[in-house]
Each structure stands twice: as C-alpha cells, then as structure tokens.
Coordinates of C-alpha atoms in Angstrom, one line a residue:
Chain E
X1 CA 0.0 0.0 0.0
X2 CA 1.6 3.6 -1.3
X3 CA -0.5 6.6 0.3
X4 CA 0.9 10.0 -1.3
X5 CA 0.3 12.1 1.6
X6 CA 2.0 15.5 0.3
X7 CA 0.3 15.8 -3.2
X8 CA -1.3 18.6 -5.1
X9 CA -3.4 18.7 -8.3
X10 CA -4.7 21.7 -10.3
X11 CA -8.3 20.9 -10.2
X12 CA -9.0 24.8 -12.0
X13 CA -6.7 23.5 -15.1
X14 CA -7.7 19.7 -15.1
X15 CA -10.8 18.4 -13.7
X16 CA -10.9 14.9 -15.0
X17 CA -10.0 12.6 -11.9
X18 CA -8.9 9.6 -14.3
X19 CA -5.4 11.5 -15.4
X20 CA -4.6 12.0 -12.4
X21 CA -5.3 8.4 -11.6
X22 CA -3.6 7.9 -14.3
X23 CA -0.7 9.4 -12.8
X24 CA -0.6 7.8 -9.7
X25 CA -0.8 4.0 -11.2
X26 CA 2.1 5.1 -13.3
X27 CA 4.0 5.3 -10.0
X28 CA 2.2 2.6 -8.4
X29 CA 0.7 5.0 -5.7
X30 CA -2.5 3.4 -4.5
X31 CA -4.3 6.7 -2.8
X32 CA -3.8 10.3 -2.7
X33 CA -4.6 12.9 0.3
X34 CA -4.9 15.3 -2.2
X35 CA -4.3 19.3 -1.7
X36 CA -5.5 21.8 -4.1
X37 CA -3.5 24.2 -6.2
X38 CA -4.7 27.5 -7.2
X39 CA -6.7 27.9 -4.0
X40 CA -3.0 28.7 -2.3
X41 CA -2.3 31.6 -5.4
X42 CA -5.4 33.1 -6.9
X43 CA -8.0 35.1 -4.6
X44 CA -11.9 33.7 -5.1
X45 CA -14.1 31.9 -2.8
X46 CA -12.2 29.6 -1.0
X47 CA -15.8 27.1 -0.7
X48 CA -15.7 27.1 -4.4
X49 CA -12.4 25.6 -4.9
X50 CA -13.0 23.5 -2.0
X51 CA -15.9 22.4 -3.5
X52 CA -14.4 21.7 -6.5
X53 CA -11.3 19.9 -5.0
X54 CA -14.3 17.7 -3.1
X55 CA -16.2 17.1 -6.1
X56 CA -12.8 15.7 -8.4
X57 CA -12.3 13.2 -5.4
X58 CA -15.8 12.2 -5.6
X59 CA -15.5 10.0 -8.2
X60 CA -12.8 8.1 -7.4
X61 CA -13.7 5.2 -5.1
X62 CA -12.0 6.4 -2.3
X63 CA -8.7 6.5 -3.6
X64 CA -8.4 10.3 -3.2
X65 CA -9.1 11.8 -0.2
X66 CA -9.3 15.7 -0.4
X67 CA -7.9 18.6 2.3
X68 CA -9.8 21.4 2.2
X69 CA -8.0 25.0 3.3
X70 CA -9.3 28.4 4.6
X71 CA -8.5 31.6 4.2
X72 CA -6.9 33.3 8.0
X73 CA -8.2 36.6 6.6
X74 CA -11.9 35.6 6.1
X75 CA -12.4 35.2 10.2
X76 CA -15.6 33.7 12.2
X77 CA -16.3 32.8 7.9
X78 CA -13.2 30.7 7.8
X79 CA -13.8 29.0 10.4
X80 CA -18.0 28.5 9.4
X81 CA -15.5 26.6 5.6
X82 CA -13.5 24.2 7.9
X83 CA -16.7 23.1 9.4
X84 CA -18.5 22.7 5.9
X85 CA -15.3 21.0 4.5
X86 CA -15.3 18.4 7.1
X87 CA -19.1 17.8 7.7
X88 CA -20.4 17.9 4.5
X89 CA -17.5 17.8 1.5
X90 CA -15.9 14.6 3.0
X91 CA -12.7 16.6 4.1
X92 CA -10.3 14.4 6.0
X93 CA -8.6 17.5 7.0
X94 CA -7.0 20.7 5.9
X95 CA -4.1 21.8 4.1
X96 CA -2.7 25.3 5.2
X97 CA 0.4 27.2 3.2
X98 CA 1.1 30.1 5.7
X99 CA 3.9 31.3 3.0
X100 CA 1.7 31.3 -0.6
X101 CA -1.8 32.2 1.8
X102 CA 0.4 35.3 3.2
X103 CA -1.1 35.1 6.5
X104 CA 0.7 34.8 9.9
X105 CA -0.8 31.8 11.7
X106 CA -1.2 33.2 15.2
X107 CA -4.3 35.0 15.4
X108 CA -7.6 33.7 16.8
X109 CA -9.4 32.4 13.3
X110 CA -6.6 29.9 13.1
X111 CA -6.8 29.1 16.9
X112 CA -10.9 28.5 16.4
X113 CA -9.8 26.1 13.1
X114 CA -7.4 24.3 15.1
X115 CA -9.9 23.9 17.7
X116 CA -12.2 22.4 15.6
X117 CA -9.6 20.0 13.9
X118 CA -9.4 18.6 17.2
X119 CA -12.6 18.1 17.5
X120 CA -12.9 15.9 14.1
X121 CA -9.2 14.3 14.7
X122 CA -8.8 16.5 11.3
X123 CA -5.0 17.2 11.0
X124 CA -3.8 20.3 9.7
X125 CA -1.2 19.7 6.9
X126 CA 1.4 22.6 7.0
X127 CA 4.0 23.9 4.6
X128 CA 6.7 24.0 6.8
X129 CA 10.5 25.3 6.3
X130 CA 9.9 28.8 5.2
X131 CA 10.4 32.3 7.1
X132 CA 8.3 34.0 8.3
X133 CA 5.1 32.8 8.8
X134 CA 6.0 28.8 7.8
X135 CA 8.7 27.7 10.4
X136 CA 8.8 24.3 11.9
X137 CA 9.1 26.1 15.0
X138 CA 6.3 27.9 14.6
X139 CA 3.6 25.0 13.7
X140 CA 5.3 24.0 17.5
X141 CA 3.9 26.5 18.8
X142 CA 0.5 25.8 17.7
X143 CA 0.9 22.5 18.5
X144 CA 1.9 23.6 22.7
X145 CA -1.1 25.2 22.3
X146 CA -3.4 22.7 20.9
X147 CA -2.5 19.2 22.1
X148 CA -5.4 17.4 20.9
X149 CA -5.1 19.1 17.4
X150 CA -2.7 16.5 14.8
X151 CA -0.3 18.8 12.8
X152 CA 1.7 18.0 10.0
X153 CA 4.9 19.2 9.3
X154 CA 4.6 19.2 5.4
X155 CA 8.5 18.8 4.8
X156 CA 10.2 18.6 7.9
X157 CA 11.4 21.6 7.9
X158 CA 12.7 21.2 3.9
X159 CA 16.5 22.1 3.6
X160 CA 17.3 24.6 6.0
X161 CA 15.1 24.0 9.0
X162 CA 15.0 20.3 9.1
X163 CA 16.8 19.9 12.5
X164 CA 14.3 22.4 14.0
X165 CA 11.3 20.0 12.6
X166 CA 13.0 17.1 14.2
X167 CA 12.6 19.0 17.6
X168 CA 9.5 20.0 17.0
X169 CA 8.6 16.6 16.7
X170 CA 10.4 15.5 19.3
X171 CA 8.8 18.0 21.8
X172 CA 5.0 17.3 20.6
X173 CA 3.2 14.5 20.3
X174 CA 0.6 15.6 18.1
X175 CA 3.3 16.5 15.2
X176 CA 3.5 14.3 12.5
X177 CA 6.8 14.4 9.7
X178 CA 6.6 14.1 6.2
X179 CA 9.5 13.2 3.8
X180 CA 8.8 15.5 1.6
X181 CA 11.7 17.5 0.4
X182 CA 14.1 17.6 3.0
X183 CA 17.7 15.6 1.0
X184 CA 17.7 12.0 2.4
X185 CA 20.2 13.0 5.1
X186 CA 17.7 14.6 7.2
X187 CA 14.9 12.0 6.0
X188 CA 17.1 9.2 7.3
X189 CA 17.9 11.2 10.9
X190 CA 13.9 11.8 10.9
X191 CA 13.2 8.1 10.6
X192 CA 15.8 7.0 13.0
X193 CA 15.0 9.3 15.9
X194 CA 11.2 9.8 15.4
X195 CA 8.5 7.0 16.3
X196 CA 7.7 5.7 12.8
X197 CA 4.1 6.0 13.9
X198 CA 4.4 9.9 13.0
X199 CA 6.4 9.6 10.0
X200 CA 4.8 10.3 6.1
X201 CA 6.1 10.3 2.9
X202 CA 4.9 12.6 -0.2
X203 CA 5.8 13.8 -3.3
X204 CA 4.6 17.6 -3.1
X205 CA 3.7 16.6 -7.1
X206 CA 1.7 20.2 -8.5
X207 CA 0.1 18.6 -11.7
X208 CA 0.4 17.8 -15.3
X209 CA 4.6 18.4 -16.3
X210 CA 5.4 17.5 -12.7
X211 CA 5.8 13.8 -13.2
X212 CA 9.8 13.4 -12.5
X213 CA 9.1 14.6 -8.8
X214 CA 7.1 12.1 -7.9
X215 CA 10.0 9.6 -9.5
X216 CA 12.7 11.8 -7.7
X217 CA 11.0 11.4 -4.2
X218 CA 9.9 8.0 -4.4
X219 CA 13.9 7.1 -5.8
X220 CA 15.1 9.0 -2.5
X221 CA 12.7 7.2 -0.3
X222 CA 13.6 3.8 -1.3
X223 CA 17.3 4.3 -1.0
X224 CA 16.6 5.4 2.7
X225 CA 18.0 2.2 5.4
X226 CA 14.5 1.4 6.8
X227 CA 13.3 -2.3 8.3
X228 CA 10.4 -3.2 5.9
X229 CA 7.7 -2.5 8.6
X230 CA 8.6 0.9 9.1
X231 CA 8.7 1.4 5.2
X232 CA 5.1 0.0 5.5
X233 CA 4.2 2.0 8.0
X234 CA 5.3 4.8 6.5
X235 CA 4.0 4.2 3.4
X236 CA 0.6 3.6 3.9
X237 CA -0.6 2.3 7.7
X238 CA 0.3 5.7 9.5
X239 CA -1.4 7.7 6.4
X240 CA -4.3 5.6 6.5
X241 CA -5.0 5.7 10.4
X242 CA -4.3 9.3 10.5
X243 CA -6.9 10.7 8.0
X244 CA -8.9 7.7 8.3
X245 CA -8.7 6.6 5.2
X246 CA -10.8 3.5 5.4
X247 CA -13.8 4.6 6.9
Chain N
X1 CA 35.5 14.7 -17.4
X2 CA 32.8 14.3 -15.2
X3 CA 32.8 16.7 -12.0
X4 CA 30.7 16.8 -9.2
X5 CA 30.7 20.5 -8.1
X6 CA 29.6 20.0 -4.4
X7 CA 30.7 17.5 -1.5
X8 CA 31.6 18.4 1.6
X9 CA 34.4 16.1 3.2
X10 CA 35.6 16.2 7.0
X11 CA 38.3 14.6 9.1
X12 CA 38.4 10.7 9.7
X13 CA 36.7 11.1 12.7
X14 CA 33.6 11.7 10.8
X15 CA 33.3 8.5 8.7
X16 CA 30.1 9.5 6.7
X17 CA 32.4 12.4 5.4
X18 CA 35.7 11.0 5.0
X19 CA 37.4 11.4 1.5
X20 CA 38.1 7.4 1.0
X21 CA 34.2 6.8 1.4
X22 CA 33.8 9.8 -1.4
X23 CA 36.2 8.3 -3.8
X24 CA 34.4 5.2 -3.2
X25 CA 30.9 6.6 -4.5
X26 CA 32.9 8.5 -7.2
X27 CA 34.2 5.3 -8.3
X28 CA 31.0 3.2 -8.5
X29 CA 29.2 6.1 -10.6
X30 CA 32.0 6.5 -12.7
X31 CA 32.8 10.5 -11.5
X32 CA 35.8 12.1 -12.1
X33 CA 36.5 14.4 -10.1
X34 CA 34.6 16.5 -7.0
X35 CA 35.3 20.3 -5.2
X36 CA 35.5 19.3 -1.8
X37 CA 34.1 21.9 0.1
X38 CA 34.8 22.1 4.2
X39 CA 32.0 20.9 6.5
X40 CA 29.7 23.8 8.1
X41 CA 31.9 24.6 11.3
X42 CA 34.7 25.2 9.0
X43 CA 32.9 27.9 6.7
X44 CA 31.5 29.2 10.1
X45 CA 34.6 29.4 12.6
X46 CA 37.6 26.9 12.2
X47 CA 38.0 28.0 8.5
X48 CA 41.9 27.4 8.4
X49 CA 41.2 23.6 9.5
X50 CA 38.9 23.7 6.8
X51 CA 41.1 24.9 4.4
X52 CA 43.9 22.3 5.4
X53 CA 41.4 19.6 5.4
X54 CA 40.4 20.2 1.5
X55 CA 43.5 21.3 -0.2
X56 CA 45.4 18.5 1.7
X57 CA 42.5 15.7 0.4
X58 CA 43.6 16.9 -2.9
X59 CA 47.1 16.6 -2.5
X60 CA 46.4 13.2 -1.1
X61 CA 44.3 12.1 -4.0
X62 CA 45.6 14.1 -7.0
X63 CA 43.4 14.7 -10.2
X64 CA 40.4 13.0 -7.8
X65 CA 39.4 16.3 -5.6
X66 CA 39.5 19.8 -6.6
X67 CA 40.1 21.8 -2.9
X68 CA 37.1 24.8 -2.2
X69 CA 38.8 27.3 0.5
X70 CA 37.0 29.9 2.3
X71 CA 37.3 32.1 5.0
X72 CA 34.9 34.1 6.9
X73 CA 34.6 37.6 5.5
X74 CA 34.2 39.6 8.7
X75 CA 37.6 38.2 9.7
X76 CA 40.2 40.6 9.8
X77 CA 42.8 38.3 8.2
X78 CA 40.8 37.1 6.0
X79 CA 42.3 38.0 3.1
X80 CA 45.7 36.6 4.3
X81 CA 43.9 33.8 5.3
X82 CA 42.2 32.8 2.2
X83 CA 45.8 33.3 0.1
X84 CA 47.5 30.7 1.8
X85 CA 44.6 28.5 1.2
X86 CA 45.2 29.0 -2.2
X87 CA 48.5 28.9 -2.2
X88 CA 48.1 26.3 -1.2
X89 CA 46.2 24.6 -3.8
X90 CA 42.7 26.0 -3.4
X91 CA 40.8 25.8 -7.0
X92 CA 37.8 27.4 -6.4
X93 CA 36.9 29.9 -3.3
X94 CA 33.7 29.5 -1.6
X95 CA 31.6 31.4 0.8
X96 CA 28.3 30.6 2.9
X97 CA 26.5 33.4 3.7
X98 CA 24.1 31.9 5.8
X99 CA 26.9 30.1 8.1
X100 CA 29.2 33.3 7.8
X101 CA 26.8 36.0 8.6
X102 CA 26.6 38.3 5.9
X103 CA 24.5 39.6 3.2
X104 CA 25.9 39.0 -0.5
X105 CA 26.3 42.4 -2.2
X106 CA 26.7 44.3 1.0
X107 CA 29.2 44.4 3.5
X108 CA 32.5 42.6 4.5
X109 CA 32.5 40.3 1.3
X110 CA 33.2 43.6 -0.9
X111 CA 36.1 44.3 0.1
X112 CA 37.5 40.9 0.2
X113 CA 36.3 40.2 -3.6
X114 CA 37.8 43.4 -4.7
X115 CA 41.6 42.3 -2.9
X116 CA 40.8 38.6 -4.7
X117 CA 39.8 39.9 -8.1
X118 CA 42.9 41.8 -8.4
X119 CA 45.0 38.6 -7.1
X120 CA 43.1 36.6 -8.7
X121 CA 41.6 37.5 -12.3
X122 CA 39.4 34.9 -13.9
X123 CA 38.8 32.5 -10.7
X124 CA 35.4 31.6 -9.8
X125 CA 33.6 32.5 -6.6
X126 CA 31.2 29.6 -5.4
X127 CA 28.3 31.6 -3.3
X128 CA 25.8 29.0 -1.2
X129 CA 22.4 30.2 -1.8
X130 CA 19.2 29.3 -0.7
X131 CA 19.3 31.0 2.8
X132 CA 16.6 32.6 3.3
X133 CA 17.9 36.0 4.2
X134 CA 21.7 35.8 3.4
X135 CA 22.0 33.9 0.6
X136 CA 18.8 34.4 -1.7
X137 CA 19.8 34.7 -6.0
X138 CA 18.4 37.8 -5.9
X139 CA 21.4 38.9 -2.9
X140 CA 23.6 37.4 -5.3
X141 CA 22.0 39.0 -8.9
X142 CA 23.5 42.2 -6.8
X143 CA 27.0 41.0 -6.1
X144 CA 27.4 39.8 -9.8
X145 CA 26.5 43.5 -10.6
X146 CA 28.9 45.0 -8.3
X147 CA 31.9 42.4 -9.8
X148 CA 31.0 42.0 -13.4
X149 CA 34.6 40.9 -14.2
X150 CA 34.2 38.1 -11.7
X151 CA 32.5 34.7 -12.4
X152 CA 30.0 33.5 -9.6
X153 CA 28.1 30.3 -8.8
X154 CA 25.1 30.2 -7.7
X155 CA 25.7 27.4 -5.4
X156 CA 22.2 25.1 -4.9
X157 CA 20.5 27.6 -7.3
X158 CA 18.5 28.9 -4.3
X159 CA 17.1 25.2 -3.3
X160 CA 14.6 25.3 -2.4
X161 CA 12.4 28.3 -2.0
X162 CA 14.2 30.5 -4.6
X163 CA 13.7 28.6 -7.2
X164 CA 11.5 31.2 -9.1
X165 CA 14.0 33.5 -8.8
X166 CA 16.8 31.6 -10.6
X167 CA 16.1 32.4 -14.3
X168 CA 15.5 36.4 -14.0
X169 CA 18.5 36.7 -12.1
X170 CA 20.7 34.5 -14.7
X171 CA 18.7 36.3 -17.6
X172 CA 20.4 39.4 -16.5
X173 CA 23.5 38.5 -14.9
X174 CA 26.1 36.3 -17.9
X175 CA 28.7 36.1 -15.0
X176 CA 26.2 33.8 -13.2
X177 CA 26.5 30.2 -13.2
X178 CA 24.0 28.0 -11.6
X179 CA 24.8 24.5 -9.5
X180 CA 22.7 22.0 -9.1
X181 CA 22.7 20.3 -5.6
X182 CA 19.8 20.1 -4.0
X183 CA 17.6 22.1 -6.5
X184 CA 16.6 18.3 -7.2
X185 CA 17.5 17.6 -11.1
X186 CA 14.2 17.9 -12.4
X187 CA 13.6 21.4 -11.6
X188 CA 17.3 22.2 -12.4
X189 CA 17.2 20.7 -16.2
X190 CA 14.0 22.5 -16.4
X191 CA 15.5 25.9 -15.6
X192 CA 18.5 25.5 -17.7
X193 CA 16.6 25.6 -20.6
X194 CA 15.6 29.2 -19.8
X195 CA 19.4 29.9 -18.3
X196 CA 21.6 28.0 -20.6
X197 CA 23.0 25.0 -21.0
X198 CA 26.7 26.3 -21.0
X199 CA 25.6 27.8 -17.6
X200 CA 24.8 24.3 -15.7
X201 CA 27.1 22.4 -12.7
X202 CA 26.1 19.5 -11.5
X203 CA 26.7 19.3 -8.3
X204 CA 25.4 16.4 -5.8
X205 CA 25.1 17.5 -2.4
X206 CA 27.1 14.0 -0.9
X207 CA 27.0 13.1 1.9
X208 CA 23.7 14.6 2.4
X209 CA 21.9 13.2 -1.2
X210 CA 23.2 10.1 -2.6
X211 CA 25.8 10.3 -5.4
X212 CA 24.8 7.8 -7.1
X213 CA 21.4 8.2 -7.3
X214 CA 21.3 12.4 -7.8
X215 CA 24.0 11.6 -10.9
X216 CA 21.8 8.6 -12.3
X217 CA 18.7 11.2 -12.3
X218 CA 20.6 14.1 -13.8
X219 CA 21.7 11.7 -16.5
X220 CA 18.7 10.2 -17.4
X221 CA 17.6 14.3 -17.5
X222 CA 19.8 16.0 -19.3
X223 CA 19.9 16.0 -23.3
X224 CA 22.5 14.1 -24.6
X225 CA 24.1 17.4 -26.2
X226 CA 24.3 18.8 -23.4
X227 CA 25.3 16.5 -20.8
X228 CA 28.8 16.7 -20.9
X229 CA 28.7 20.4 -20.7
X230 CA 26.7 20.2 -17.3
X231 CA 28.3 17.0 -15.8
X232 CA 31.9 18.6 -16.0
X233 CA 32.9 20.7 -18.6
X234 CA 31.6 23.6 -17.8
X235 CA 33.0 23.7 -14.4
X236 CA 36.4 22.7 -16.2
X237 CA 35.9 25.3 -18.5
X238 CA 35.5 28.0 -15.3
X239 CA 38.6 26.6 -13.7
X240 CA 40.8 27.0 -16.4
X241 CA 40.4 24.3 -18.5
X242 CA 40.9 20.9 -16.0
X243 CA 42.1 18.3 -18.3

C-alpha cells in the first residue's frame, strides 16, 4: 500500500480525476490525500475551490481523499469553511500554506480552526521550512497550544530548518513528519529518531509536467536504510489511520 | 570529465564524510572528479582547518578532488587567510553566507572580492544560496553586478524556496552560473533551458543526497548534447580548463 500524503493537483486547469489516476498507477501510488492548487495563489471563494477539490475526489472510489483549506483573513467565515469541509465535503482534514496564503498563523481564526480540527481528529497539513510565517518552530507553537489538534509538518522543515522540525517533533506528540523535500540526510535522521508512527512520505507533485518529482522522491525514499515495517508503515498504515482513510 | 561541483568532506573522525568513502561513491558512478568543500563549522569558525582539510585531500588524492577554501569575510585576516589556502592549492573559493553572517552584495565580502579579483583575475567565486535571508539569488543578482569581471556560482541555485528567482536573475546576470545540488534535477534541467546549457554544474550535495542516485537522475535528464557540458565541462571550463 503507497498513500501519497503531500500531493497537489490543479483541479481549476484539469478536472478529470482519471489523469490523475492515471498518474498515480504510473507510480504505483494506491491513494492520494490530495491538496489543491490555485486555492494557495489566486484570490476567489475559498468554498468554491473547495468544492471543486471535493467534487474531483468524488468519483474516485476512495482513492483520493481531499484537504480542504481556509482563508486566515476571512475570520468567524473561515472558520464557518472548515466546518462545511469536514461535515459535508468529506474533508479528512485541511491543508494550510502560511507562505503562498500570506497570513501569519497566530491570530484567533486559526486558533478556532485548530480547535475544531481537534474536534474531528482532522490534521492540519502545514508547509513548513519557510520564514516568516511557515517555520517548523512555529507550527510548534501551535501544536503547545493545541494538544489534541494532529499537525503536519509538510517537509520537515525542507532544507534549512530540518533539524528544528525534528525537535519539534520530538517535543509534541501531536506532530506528524513528512518526507517530503528535505535531501535524504535529514529524512534518514527523521526516521531514526522519530516513532515511525508519525512519519509520512509525499511527493509535493503540483500537476500535469510534474511527473519526474514524484519519481525523484519515491527514488530518494527507497534508497533510505529502513526495516520493511517501518517502510510499510510509513507508506501507507500511519497515512491511513491518520486521516482515516478507510472509513 | 565528469565533475561533481559539491561535496563536503571532513576529518576521519567523521566516517560518513571522510574522502576514501567519497572516492568510493565517485568510483561506483563512474565521477571524475569533485570540489570538496569544508564541512559547516569550518565555513562558520575553524575555517583554516577547513582549508587544510580540502586542499590536503587533494594533494592526497591528485586529479580525484578539486580543494574549495573559504574564510569568513568579517575576519580581519581574512584576506591573508584565504591566500594561503590558495597557495596552497585551493581551485575554487567559496563562501556561505548563511553560516558566515553576511548579506551577499553588501558588507565585509566587498572588500575581500575586490583584494581577490585583483589577485586573482578569472577565478570563480562559489556563493551558497538558498538561505533565506543571506543567501537568496536575488542577494547574489546584486554582487554579480557590483563584480561584473568576476564569475559567480550560484551554489544550490536557491534550493529550495528561490527557485523562481533563478532564471530572471541569470537572464540578466552572464557572469552567473547556476549548480545543481539540492535544486533536485528535475527542476534544475527544467531551468537550464531558460538559463543556458553552457551555464549548468552539476553538483550532488554528498553526503547529504546520494551520489549515485542524484548523478543517475541528472543523467537520465539532461539532453544528450548537453550533458557533458553540465556533468563537467563547464566547471572545467570555469577553472581553467581541468584536463
């Protein structure tokens, strides 16, 4: 079982579920936690892409799974968009790009989202690695504040910060790792001093012309010295229990 | 020849760095040559054990390592500092902002590159970017504008969140070449179709990315008329024609 737990596909450009399908058999990935794309760049109603991120899944027997987002700026309504996401669009949680959203993450509309996250057992996929509003560190923070909320560290803290996502991890519970951009150094360190139970892997693949990422990540995961189960469990039994992919 | 632009060696006591391991990987992916750069402390603090450490590997191993040197700019030696390193056999001089505290195009680097250029015409200045505040392209795009005469590379090619930034800056900047490590090699073949062929390094980030695997990708990439130009010759070309 491969779950693709960092993914993104342009559902504005390409609506047809079956290539992306497509895509993902090429690579042999069996299901997708699927982030939109030009929610996190164009302004527009945020329930309309969501919607149409939702309705791409739809079709697919289960094998995509979609994270809705929200917009910091939109207040008590942003919150009002989790909720709909997760009760009524089949959301198994929420993807949030503090850097490309342009919104610092410490104001009280997040604090109410992460709230709520909790409530569902919804976690909060970050972008993670980038000053000044997407440090590891700074996910922590939310994470100290909301212990029953699961975070996602969406690359580990990438190149630069990937020591600071490892203590992160280490400090909170409720953080989760992906492998997911960080060179294979810092992935190997992550899955030798992390519970495999919190690890992920994902490609961060953006859509059609993307392809060789999702080759280049998968290459640098399987090269990584890992006993079989944790590969497993990494691969798809922590992706599946997290977002709860088989209920 | 086939040159890997960036791997970082340290002393013996730190086996996952050592230079023997390094041939090793060189040898089993059929690499020529590498730059050797010094590990993080030594760009940050200890940059004369650095210095030792990478121009004696390549005295050690000769026509296998080409020696990187560097010293921190806000030294007030550095200047002397960074002669004996080449002096000493250091090929190609290389600075980390992020580790060394300073903003490229401003500051104590000026003053330094102004000493070297006069020392030194023609020899290329490897800049790490990808720092987020010292050590963006754009930092750089300022410094090659200050130094026209001198050739820079853009080490990493501002992996990973300035990629966007790479082909304006090189559009606008011919003394700018761009290195690949850690820019992952399908984003980097993609950009050097925008920033030129005869502008590409390969570089593979050892110990921190696999040699093997980052070479057997940018292979697979890169056009066959141009691979030899990015897996070597360019850089050969930059250092004065490494035979």
């Amino acid at each position: 079982m491969i779950v693709d737990s960092h993914i993104h596909w342009p559902v504005g450009a390409n609506n047809d579920p079956a290539a992306f399908l497509k895509v993902l058999d090429r690579y042999g990935t069996d299901m997708a936690v699927v982030s939109g794309w030009e929610v996190f760049l164009r302004p527009g109603s945020v329930a309309m892409w969501n919607d149409r991120l939702a309705g791409f899944c739809r079709p697919s027997g289960g094998r995509l799974v979609p994270l809705a987002t929200f917009y910091l700026a939109d207040g008590e309504a942003a919150v009002r968009e989790a909720r709909r996401s997760l009760e009524e669009l089949g959301a198994r949680g929420f993807k949030y790009h503090p850097w490309l959203q342009g919104e610092n993450i410490f104001c009280e509309t997040m604090y109410e989202v992460c709230r709520l996250a909790g409530q569902f057992h919804a976690p909060i996929l970050f972008h993670d690695g980038t000053p000044v509003y997407s440090l590891s560190s700074q996910i922590a923070v939310l994470a100290g504040l909301f212990p029953e909320t699961l975070f996602i560290l969406g690359h580990g803290g990438i190149l630069h910060f990937w020591e600071e996502a490892l203590e992160a991890a280490r400090q909170f519970p409720n953080i989760y790792v992906a492998l997911c951009g960080q060179h294979p150094w810092a992935m190997q360190v992550a899955c030798d001093r992390l519970p495999a139970a919190r690890l992920l892997w994902g490609s961060d693949y953006v859509g059609p012309g993307a392809e060789e990422f999702i080759a280049y990540r998968r290459g640098l995961f399987a090269r990584l010295a890992l006993p079989p189960e944790v590969r497993a469990a990494i691969l798809g039994e922590n992706p599946k229990r997290l977002f709860r992919l088989e209920e | 020849m086939l040159i890997d632009a960036c791997c970082t060696i340290d002393n013996e006591a730190v086996p996952a760095f050592s230079a023997g391991r390094l041939i090793r990987d060189m040898d089993l992916s059929g690499v020529d040559c590498a730059v050797v750069h010094p590990p993080d402390r030594c760009f940050a603090f200890e940059n004369d054990d650095g210095n030792i450490l990478t121009t004696g590997a390549a005295k050690q191993h000769p026509g296998r390592f080409i020696a990187a040197v560097t010293v921190n700019p806000w030294r007030q030696d550095a200047y002397e500092c960074l002669r004996k390193a080449i002096d000493e056999g250091g090929q190609l001089v290389s600075f980390a902002p992020g580790l060394q505290g300073f903003v490229p195009g401003c500051g104590p680097l000026n003053g330094l590159l102004e000493r070297l250029a006069k020392s030194r015409p023609g020899g290329p200045v490897y800049i790490h970017t990808g720092h987020h505040s010292h050590g963006a392209p754009s930092q750089l795009f300022l410094l090659a504008g200050r130094f026209p005469e001198i050739r820079f590379i853009m080490g990493h090619s501002g992996a990973t969140d300035y990629a966007t930034d790479v082909v304006p800056v090189c559009r606008q900047r011919p003394n700018i070449y761009v290195e690949s490590s850690f820019a992952r090699p399908p984003g980097f073949v993609g950009r050097l179709r925008a920033v030129g062929w005869e502008k590409g390094i390969m570089g593979s980030g050892w110990p921190f990315n696999d040699l093997a695997f980052e070479w057997s990708e940018m292979r697979r990439l890169l056009p066959a008329e141009h691979a030899e130009k990015v897996l070597g010759g360019n850089l050969a070309a930059l250092l004065g024609g490494l035979r």
